């Protein structure tokens, strides 16, 4: 059979009642998971999936991906939604179409390897709640990380789809790591493990059409399991790759509904339906139904999310991705985080440093969580390293990777980086070579104990086991023990449309500014002046009480004429300030002095010493030291979660912890004083 025989036209009537194709291409729709994850940071709410779910159930998709990946994290963290409830809800609307989830192997739906007890229970609960297809991958393609979850999937009679993460070290397939032989070898491993289907997971949209053709041909010849192609549009190649893969005999293709398609998401389904119409691979889908679904998404759903779309560029393709092999989700995360840190201008440096960090960390594929690990370490290197020293701030996750906790890297990790990362590492300085989860202590019983009185069922416990800090906060919201903050509330369509109208008006120059900026009041006699040092900057801050509340009267930033190191801060001796002024952060009062000035936060009056400043915005995981503890320079004092990575913050000096200004779970801004060491 020649290649041209693979896709054939059949003489037919193009009307609605077209005959069923001999070998229709199967389509998995990703709109409700990878679609919104790629385009608007996984913020899609269940209530915005329901209006299209029944119509989507009629299309004839092989499966719909609706869960897993980043959804579990964003739902409980940002949307105040119970992740488990989404499966149960959607299951009521998708009566015919199997539900599919993205499972990150032993990482489940988090960013680290969880112990076997958590992994097995998580999969059991996903099955019980209604999941049918488990698209399972490991970021390092180390399938020892499937050993815990796959037997649970198979024993429950569910579909195990084994993935191989598609990665490159050069512009096209080849080189000395990611070759056809490499992927064929991986596919055979997956088949041996009982994979019902095998997926080429091209998360960054790197697969070129002719490479897709060669690869699918080779895989079809090597294994019996149907082959599935998942290729993001990011670089602009995926619709071409889809077509070449179909010519090579691929069985299943991933697409999104048009409004959730393209950019860093996936190619749209509609053009593919039309492309294959009347061939032996015809999808058989009703294009009119697809258009109806699109209209609903476009008019009733997407206006609520428009503000999340990246409108910083006009182009819908990212040619840069071909050079730095960065998955779409990782790109938008890096951009967001750099923006939050006022360092967006350094994105080009980040792109330059990234391949170097990746190579040093074992030339690993870039996919969650390795994309985060490599990405954040790269940002840390760009922001904190100098000519004398690289890897000044190594994240906890890079240390884990160097120890072997994520599995075996494609090539060995740079020995110098590995040695530096493992210096003083809690599990030991010698890396392991066995299956990562074997060294992990069970965690589920502890999680049960720690959520006693709060968690109602095992699903609650798992939310906590996977995400202790934000998981506990969510459970408190869920059971009315804490008021959820306004930012987790859903936006209504009316609110969204009103906002959009306002923006349009402003853009057209029709918005008149009503009020001029308030004039500063004259300085009063109760004004007190503070000196605040932040890195090399020095601020003189005037604080005066008005109606019992201290307010910032002025802030002068003095260009560092004398470039001092992060120096000992000696604020004025404490004097009685206005009544009702917040107490200076005493050792026992963890409340940050945020009311006075969000950034930079003034240091606690009356405490002398060197402040440890938050190098980036984030959430306090824990303080490793208590007030009164002595600490050596370089020793970890605080663990700060930023960009989903845990950063161990070292003490800038040796001394005693004089004050601690926050507690576990607090959000901090860049340059907040986390503690003072004197
Ligand atoms: Co994807």
XYZ file of C-alpha atoms and ligand atoms in Angstrom:
679
model
C 0.000 0.000 0.000
C 1.507 3.328 -1.001
C 1.397 6.351 1.260
C -1.215 7.977 -0.922
C -3.656 5.190 -0.201
C -3.909 6.180 3.414
C -6.389 9.027 2.877
C -8.810 8.437 0.026
C -11.662 10.435 -1.394
C -14.892 8.545 -1.824
C -17.471 9.672 -4.340
C -20.253 10.930 -2.222
C -22.959 13.362 -1.508
C -21.650 16.113 0.775
C -24.978 16.680 2.459
C -25.707 15.928 6.062
C -26.383 12.255 5.585
C -22.919 11.381 4.405
C -21.953 7.716 4.647
C -19.790 6.621 7.552
C -16.091 6.583 6.706
C -14.242 3.265 6.646
C -11.639 4.319 9.190
C -12.805 7.573 10.770
C -10.186 9.563 12.651
C -11.142 9.703 16.320
C -11.116 13.069 18.041
C -10.555 13.890 21.680
C -11.812 17.354 22.565
C -9.665 19.273 25.064
C -11.672 22.495 25.343
C -12.643 21.980 28.954
C -9.145 21.181 30.234
C -6.114 21.887 28.063
C -8.021 24.563 26.095
C -8.658 26.925 28.967
C -5.467 25.839 30.714
C -3.453 26.979 27.700
C -5.362 30.152 26.864
C -6.619 31.548 30.137
C -4.546 30.016 32.881
C -6.957 27.154 33.741
C -9.484 29.577 35.196
C -12.531 28.021 33.470
C -15.340 27.391 35.965
C -17.633 24.364 36.014
C -20.701 26.610 35.691
C -19.277 27.760 32.343
C -18.880 24.192 31.084
C -22.415 23.067 31.810
C -24.102 25.207 29.115
C -22.192 23.414 26.331
C -21.707 19.976 27.875
C -24.867 18.310 26.549
C -24.324 19.636 23.038
C -20.704 18.486 23.123
C -21.882 15.061 24.212
C -23.764 14.821 20.884
C -20.751 15.513 18.638
C -19.288 12.027 18.708
C -15.934 12.766 20.303
C -13.871 9.723 21.243
C -13.419 11.416 24.624
C -13.553 14.821 26.284
C -10.696 15.884 28.514
C -12.183 17.739 31.470
C -9.945 17.204 34.479
C -6.412 16.773 35.755
C -3.395 18.767 34.724
C -3.562 22.151 36.411
C -7.336 22.109 37.025
C -7.137 20.572 40.488
C -4.696 23.233 41.628
C -6.433 26.285 40.174
C -9.923 25.174 41.204
C -9.252 24.919 44.919
C -6.707 27.770 44.934
C -8.282 30.452 42.759
C -11.875 29.463 41.989
C -13.125 28.197 45.360
C -14.371 25.064 43.585
C -14.149 21.500 44.790
C -12.165 19.674 42.077
C -13.953 16.366 42.709
C -17.350 17.981 42.294
C -16.468 18.953 38.712
C -16.110 15.314 37.626
C -19.418 14.367 39.208
C -21.202 17.361 37.698
C -19.865 16.895 34.169
C -20.563 13.168 34.334
C -24.270 14.043 34.574
C -24.091 15.963 31.285
C -21.672 13.767 29.316
C -23.762 10.642 29.187
C -22.189 9.058 26.086
C -18.721 10.519 25.809
C -15.994 9.103 28.063
C -14.338 11.610 30.403
C -10.581 11.846 30.215
C -8.062 13.318 32.621
C -4.406 14.235 32.484
C -2.508 12.367 35.182
C 1.091 13.379 35.822
C 2.166 9.856 36.837
C 3.466 9.822 40.392
C 3.045 13.642 40.411
C -0.739 13.094 40.114
C -2.076 16.620 39.637
C 0.665 18.350 41.570
C 4.257 19.320 41.125
C 6.182 16.679 43.034
C 6.236 12.914 43.385
C 3.699 11.840 45.979
C 4.166 8.633 47.962
C 2.456 5.461 46.764
C -0.380 5.543 49.312
C -1.476 8.996 48.160
C -1.016 8.077 44.467
C -3.112 4.902 44.659
C -5.905 6.488 46.675
C -6.020 9.483 44.358
C -6.556 7.278 41.295
C -9.137 5.160 43.126
C -11.080 8.312 43.974
C -10.827 9.656 40.429
C -12.326 6.373 39.210
C -15.055 6.448 41.852
C -15.991 10.015 40.980
C -16.439 9.123 37.310
C -13.186 9.300 35.372
C -12.879 6.913 32.415
C -9.611 7.556 30.582
C -6.328 8.214 32.345
C -3.859 9.959 30.090
C -0.744 9.268 32.091
C 2.663 10.801 31.603
C 5.913 11.267 33.399
C 7.887 14.412 32.818
C 11.149 12.468 32.541
C 9.582 9.580 30.549
C 10.729 7.395 33.442
C 7.942 4.821 33.538
C 8.950 3.512 36.937
C 6.835 6.500 37.975
C 3.769 4.666 36.562
C 4.222 1.637 38.809
C 1.854 2.857 41.524
C -0.980 4.333 39.453
C -1.276 2.039 36.417
C -2.322 -1.123 38.301
C -5.120 0.890 39.984
C -6.359 2.128 36.590
C -6.227 -1.368 35.073
C -7.714 -3.162 38.095
C -10.703 -0.825 37.912
C -11.194 -1.653 34.244
C -10.414 1.883 33.147
C -8.504 3.047 30.081
C -4.753 3.527 30.566
C -3.302 5.831 27.976
C 0.479 5.887 28.195
C 2.220 9.050 27.046
C 5.662 9.803 25.854
C 6.642 13.423 26.236
C 7.914 14.678 22.906
C 11.096 16.632 23.275
C 13.933 17.875 21.119
C 17.444 19.101 21.595
C 17.714 20.475 18.060
C 15.257 22.153 15.730
C 14.078 18.804 14.281
C 13.847 15.252 15.571
C 17.264 13.632 15.855
C 20.399 14.459 17.769
C 21.692 12.107 20.401
C 18.779 11.882 22.851
C 15.322 12.249 21.319
C 15.443 10.029 18.202
C 12.889 7.749 16.508
C 14.539 4.809 18.265
C 14.090 6.560 21.597
C 10.342 6.968 21.040
C 9.832 3.472 19.612
C 11.600 2.109 22.693
C 9.300 4.121 24.940
C 6.196 2.934 23.058
C 7.263 -0.693 23.530
C 7.736 -0.088 27.252
C 4.231 1.373 27.441
C 2.721 -1.520 25.544
C 4.378 -3.924 27.963
C 2.768 -2.031 30.838
C -0.643 -2.644 29.281
C -1.286 0.709 27.634
C -4.684 0.711 25.906
C -3.556 3.599 23.717
C -0.214 5.348 23.295
C -0.004 9.106 23.081
C 2.728 11.287 21.624
C 2.467 14.266 23.962
C 3.880 17.283 22.186
C 3.206 19.897 24.833
C 5.233 22.652 23.256
C 4.077 22.194 19.662
C 7.533 21.141 18.549
C 6.674 18.243 16.286
C 7.250 19.192 12.653
C 4.837 17.717 10.085
C 7.350 15.403 8.402
C 8.752 14.281 11.746
C 5.194 13.522 12.835
C 4.786 11.433 9.694
C 8.004 9.457 10.277
C 7.300 8.981 13.951
C 3.685 7.818 13.571
C 4.721 5.401 10.782
C 7.438 3.949 12.991
C 5.110 3.653 16.002
C 2.316 2.030 13.977
C 4.837 -0.551 12.753
C 6.263 -1.196 16.224
C 3.209 -1.504 18.500
C -0.401 -2.681 18.282
C -2.031 -0.127 20.571
C -3.792 2.768 18.788
C -1.618 5.893 18.469
C -2.851 9.272 19.674
C -1.259 12.622 18.813
C -1.414 15.554 21.228
C 0.304 18.543 19.651
C -0.093 22.130 20.833
C -0.474 24.841 18.229
C 2.077 27.197 19.868
C 4.616 27.209 17.037
C 1.950 27.150 14.319
C 2.806 23.700 12.955
C 0.198 21.487 14.559
C -2.552 21.574 11.921
C 0.021 20.513 9.338
C 1.389 17.874 11.684
C -2.125 16.565 12.254
C -2.612 16.069 8.544
C 0.726 14.316 8.060
C 0.029 12.141 11.096
C -3.358 11.206 9.622
C -1.632 10.283 6.364
C 0.737 8.104 8.391
C -2.218 6.316 9.972
C -2.589 7.963 13.391
C -5.744 6.809 15.187
C -6.722 9.695 17.470
C -6.098 13.468 17.277
C -6.596 16.134 19.945
C -8.386 19.376 19.090
C -10.347 22.187 20.745
C -13.543 24.020 19.874
C -12.569 27.047 17.774
C -12.904 29.764 20.472
C -10.560 27.795 22.743
C -8.197 26.817 19.934
C -4.882 27.978 18.470
C -2.355 30.231 20.238
C -0.732 27.986 22.879
C -3.764 25.681 22.798
C -4.626 23.165 20.065
C -5.788 23.406 16.479
C -9.538 23.739 16.095
C -11.715 20.772 15.233
C -13.870 22.481 12.582
C -11.226 22.910 9.834
C -10.148 19.310 10.370
C -13.716 18.086 9.983
C -13.973 19.958 6.677
C -10.518 18.789 5.537
C -11.423 15.138 5.962
C -14.993 15.397 4.710
C -15.665 12.718 2.129
C -12.438 10.799 2.761
C -12.038 7.402 4.337
C -10.955 9.215 7.533
C -14.049 11.473 7.715
C -14.872 12.305 11.357
C -18.592 12.130 10.631
C -19.155 15.240 12.819
C -22.035 17.617 12.190
C -20.408 20.949 11.439
C -23.630 22.839 12.205
C -23.680 21.449 15.722
C -20.058 22.515 16.185
C -20.939 26.041 15.077
C -23.820 26.166 17.575
C -21.502 25.186 20.416
C -19.003 27.792 19.302
C -21.612 30.541 19.334
C -22.512 29.764 22.907
C -18.892 29.696 23.976
C -18.110 32.903 22.117
C -21.094 34.962 23.279
C -22.028 33.621 26.696
C -18.856 32.187 28.173
C -15.718 33.782 26.815
C -16.542 37.425 27.675
C -16.051 36.408 31.324
C -12.511 35.325 30.617
C -11.377 37.872 28.069
C -9.424 39.800 30.671
C -7.222 36.726 31.140
C -6.238 36.449 27.494
C -2.725 37.530 26.728
C -3.308 40.543 24.494
C 0.305 41.673 24.627
C 0.898 40.454 21.103
C -1.010 40.285 17.861
C 0.559 37.126 16.477
C -1.161 33.867 17.423
C 1.964 31.823 16.842
C 5.166 31.926 18.806
C 8.119 31.278 16.570
C 10.380 31.702 19.579
C 9.104 28.395 20.910
C 11.003 26.592 18.166
C 14.193 27.975 19.628
C 13.666 27.502 23.360
C 11.207 24.562 23.437
C 8.953 26.051 26.042
C 5.418 24.715 26.482
C 2.648 27.281 26.221
C 1.559 27.075 29.848
C 5.110 27.579 31.018
C 5.511 30.617 28.781
C 2.475 32.409 30.138
C 3.545 31.528 33.699
C 7.035 32.917 33.189
C 5.673 36.117 31.682
C 3.146 36.545 34.519
C 5.692 35.908 37.212
C 8.301 38.207 35.727
C 5.632 40.893 35.441
C 4.711 40.428 39.088
C 8.339 40.857 40.002
C 8.704 43.960 37.857
C 11.258 42.124 35.758
C 9.425 41.549 32.487
C 12.243 43.342 30.690
C 14.501 40.392 31.495
C 12.475 37.814 29.559
C 15.130 37.626 26.834
C 17.787 36.787 29.406
C 15.487 34.070 30.704
C 15.164 32.606 27.197
C 18.959 32.623 26.832
C 19.627 30.993 30.199
C 16.904 28.363 29.813
C 18.611 25.885 27.434
C 21.735 26.060 29.568
C 19.858 25.275 32.782
C 17.968 22.502 31.021
C 21.170 20.876 29.803
C 22.768 21.140 33.237
C 19.686 19.510 34.753
C 19.910 16.444 32.477
C 18.354 17.613 29.181
C 14.923 16.734 30.521
C 11.699 17.222 28.541
C 9.937 20.472 29.421
C 6.470 19.627 30.682
C 4.753 20.183 34.016
C 6.392 19.918 36.483
C 9.845 19.913 34.858
C 8.940 22.996 32.828
C 8.209 24.812 36.108
C 11.340 23.463 37.738
C 13.610 24.480 34.870
C 11.686 27.721 34.287
C 11.742 28.984 37.864
C 15.362 27.973 38.405
C 16.172 29.897 35.251
C 14.317 32.962 36.569
C 16.188 32.625 39.885
C 19.515 32.403 38.058
C 18.732 35.468 35.966
C 17.534 37.531 38.913
C 19.910 36.490 41.685
C 23.177 35.148 40.182
C 26.217 37.284 39.516
C 29.462 36.827 37.584
C 31.106 35.112 40.534
C 28.453 32.587 41.397
C 25.735 30.681 39.542
C 22.799 28.827 41.124
C 22.770 31.189 44.108
C 19.183 30.370 44.964
C 18.354 26.737 44.194
C 14.717 25.755 44.600
C 13.754 22.781 46.731
C 12.441 21.086 43.585
C 15.785 21.329 41.782
C 17.396 19.761 44.831
C 14.835 16.941 44.656
C 15.531 16.490 40.940
C 19.274 16.317 41.599
C 18.659 13.720 44.307
C 16.655 11.548 41.910
C 13.205 12.153 43.399
C 11.664 12.792 39.990
C 13.336 9.815 38.332
C 16.129 9.316 35.831
C 17.056 12.270 33.635
C 17.653 11.804 29.904
C 21.371 12.479 30.332
C 23.294 12.778 33.618
C 22.920 16.034 35.577
C 25.937 18.349 35.562
C 28.006 17.012 38.496
C 28.931 20.466 39.807
C 25.343 21.683 39.839
C 24.265 18.404 41.414
C 26.887 18.672 44.131
C 25.956 22.255 44.944
C 22.257 21.434 45.012
C 22.739 18.458 47.330
C 25.008 20.239 49.811
C 23.237 19.806 53.129
C 20.200 18.214 51.415
C 17.998 16.651 54.061
C 17.755 13.197 52.471
C 21.478 12.934 51.891
C 24.154 14.247 49.580
C 24.378 11.025 47.493
C 21.689 10.811 44.789
C 19.511 7.692 44.504
C 19.134 5.504 41.393
C 16.037 3.424 42.222
C 12.339 4.182 41.717
C 11.821 7.587 43.230
C 8.707 6.814 45.272
C 10.498 4.012 47.096
C 12.213 6.537 49.338
C 9.018 8.467 50.066
C 7.307 7.915 53.405
C 3.538 7.332 53.299
C 1.624 10.566 53.897
C -2.054 9.714 53.848
C -2.473 8.802 57.535
C -0.811 12.020 58.552
C -3.021 13.985 56.200
C -6.059 12.349 57.806
C -4.861 13.316 61.261
C -4.030 16.855 60.232
C -7.478 17.410 58.745
C -9.452 15.823 61.578
C -12.538 17.868 62.321
C -12.240 19.631 58.968
C -12.175 17.003 56.213
C -15.486 15.212 55.831
C -14.398 12.478 53.430
C -11.321 11.014 51.756
C -11.690 13.410 48.807
C -11.225 16.324 51.224
C -8.206 14.619 52.752
C -6.663 14.226 49.286
C -7.080 17.940 48.544
C -5.057 18.582 51.672
C -2.566 15.779 50.980
C -1.811 17.196 47.547
C -1.821 20.870 48.511
C -1.413 21.276 52.275
C -1.465 25.084 52.467
C -4.020 26.059 49.860
C -5.895 22.790 50.352
C -6.530 23.548 54.001
C -7.548 27.103 53.130
C -10.018 25.720 50.573
C -11.507 23.273 53.082
C -12.011 26.181 55.469
C -13.887 28.048 52.722
C -15.844 24.957 51.783
C -17.114 24.349 55.303
C -17.752 27.993 56.137
C -14.920 28.255 58.637
C -13.350 31.111 56.725
C -14.812 33.714 54.410
C -13.456 33.236 50.868
C -11.832 36.445 49.579
C -13.688 38.412 46.898
C -11.150 37.553 44.197
C -12.226 33.889 44.125
C -15.809 34.852 43.322
C -17.108 34.154 39.809
C -17.649 37.086 37.487
C -21.116 37.307 35.971
C -21.658 37.838 32.280
C -23.253 41.243 33.012
C -20.242 42.362 35.028
C -17.898 41.170 32.323
C -19.826 42.958 29.585
C -20.016 46.174 31.626
C -16.266 46.048 32.194
C -15.654 45.492 28.523
C -17.867 48.427 27.589
C -15.901 50.608 29.989
C -12.594 49.526 28.464
C -13.923 50.236 24.969
C -15.012 53.684 26.083
C -11.640 54.374 27.641
C -9.835 53.224 24.500
C -11.971 55.544 22.395
C -10.985 58.409 24.680
C -14.557 58.916 25.844
C -13.873 58.409 29.497
C -13.462 61.730 31.292
C -11.426 61.768 34.432
C -13.607 63.312 37.082
C -11.312 63.924 39.918
C -7.798 65.215 40.082
C -5.334 63.488 42.326
C -5.742 64.636 45.880
C -3.282 67.256 47.042
C -1.078 66.064 49.858
C -2.177 67.596 53.176
C 0.323 69.815 54.982
C 2.685 67.934 57.223
C 1.480 67.957 60.810
C 3.352 68.112 64.033
C 2.907 64.427 64.767
C 4.857 63.443 61.693
C 7.521 60.877 62.331
C 10.236 59.967 59.907
C 11.528 56.469 59.260
C 14.488 55.363 57.238
C 13.789 52.221 55.254
C 16.515 50.319 53.407
C 15.600 47.942 50.633
C 18.553 46.322 48.906
C 20.554 49.258 47.593
C 17.662 51.688 47.796
C 16.984 53.954 50.680
C 13.587 55.460 51.432
C 12.703 58.194 53.855
C 9.121 57.593 54.917
C 6.994 60.079 56.815
C 4.231 58.553 58.906
C 1.486 60.581 60.503
C -1.649 59.535 62.302
C -4.949 60.766 60.913
C -8.067 59.794 62.830
C -6.085 57.288 64.732
C -4.778 55.450 61.665
C -1.219 55.988 60.553
C -0.970 57.006 56.909
C 1.940 57.373 54.593
C 2.539 61.062 54.175
C 5.452 60.890 51.815
C 7.996 58.459 50.516
C 11.270 59.677 49.119
C 13.429 57.244 47.319
C 16.993 58.342 47.616
C 19.192 56.962 44.871
C 21.736 54.899 46.688
C 24.540 57.411 46.825
C 26.347 55.164 49.235
C 25.609 51.733 47.856
C 25.190 49.933 51.112
C 24.750 46.211 51.300
C 21.465 45.060 52.798
C 22.572 46.773 55.909
C 21.574 46.612 59.492
C 18.435 48.662 59.799
C 18.333 50.840 62.836
C 15.081 52.673 62.902
C 14.551 55.461 65.374
C 14.045 54.396 68.921
C 10.396 53.624 69.438
C 8.245 56.452 70.673
C 4.617 56.381 71.507
C 2.883 56.879 68.191
C -0.717 57.862 67.657
C -3.402 55.963 69.486
C -4.672 52.784 67.849
C -1.573 52.485 65.733
C -0.889 48.856 64.963
C 1.549 47.442 67.416
C 5.048 47.119 66.064
C 5.553 43.562 64.988
C 6.527 42.052 68.272
C 8.029 38.573 68.291
C 4.651 37.059 69.096
C 2.633 39.186 66.691
C 2.910 37.634 63.262
C 0.745 40.296 61.604
C 2.778 42.125 58.984
C 2.851 45.907 59.272
C 1.101 45.982 55.925
C -1.453 48.629 56.802
C 1.207 51.280 56.636
C 2.701 50.665 53.245
C 2.309 47.652 51.035
C 5.685 47.955 49.409
C 8.285 48.350 50.720
C 7.049 47.341 54.106
C 8.597 49.330 56.896
C 10.549 47.254 59.302
C 9.265 46.682 62.756
C 10.091 49.625 64.902
C 12.190 48.803 67.887
C 13.773 45.685 66.446
C 17.364 46.144 65.460
C 19.068 43.905 62.981
C 19.281 42.819 59.399
C 16.007 42.195 57.656
C 15.436 39.161 55.480
C 13.387 40.481 52.578
C 11.092 38.484 50.323
C 12.985 38.343 47.008
C 9.683 37.787 45.172
C 5.989 37.737 45.924
C 4.784 34.416 47.286
C 3.315 32.496 50.162
C 5.119 31.556 53.362
C 5.379 27.775 53.640
C 7.159 27.740 56.969
C 9.700 29.401 59.194
C 12.550 27.010 59.965
C 13.617 29.114 62.948
C 11.803 30.617 65.905
C 12.371 33.963 67.566
C 15.423 33.623 69.780
C 17.021 30.853 67.690
C 20.546 31.462 66.581
C 21.218 31.172 62.909
C 24.297 31.048 60.713
C 24.731 33.097 57.588
C 23.388 31.064 54.664
C 21.230 28.817 56.829
C 17.608 28.495 55.745
C 15.268 30.665 57.788
C 12.094 30.766 55.728
C 10.661 28.593 52.976
C 8.719 30.727 50.514
C 6.469 29.261 47.844
C 6.637 31.369 44.728
C 5.668 30.361 41.215
C 4.640 26.978 42.657
C 8.225 26.284 43.705
C 9.528 26.237 47.238
C 12.469 28.554 47.801
C 14.660 28.132 50.858
C 15.646 31.667 51.870
C 19.011 31.850 53.582
C 19.874 34.189 56.430
C 21.873 37.182 55.182
C 23.952 37.249 58.401
C 24.805 35.168 61.439
C 22.963 36.107 64.594
C 19.737 35.583 66.475
C 16.230 35.719 65.060
C 14.832 38.900 66.576
C 11.393 39.008 65.048
C 9.212 37.032 62.681
C 6.653 39.070 60.828
C 4.470 36.481 59.100
C 3.237 32.975 59.602
C 2.624 29.888 57.451
C 0.109 30.520 54.709
C 0.552 34.312 54.628
C 0.963 35.962 51.259
C 3.870 38.351 51.043
C 4.851 41.004 48.528
C 8.299 41.460 47.093
C 10.576 43.143 49.648
C 8.329 42.461 52.622
C 10.446 42.002 55.741
C 10.011 38.340 56.589
C 12.103 38.445 59.737
C 14.903 40.344 61.381
C 18.183 38.812 62.407
C 20.412 40.680 64.831
Co -1.313 19.751 26.503
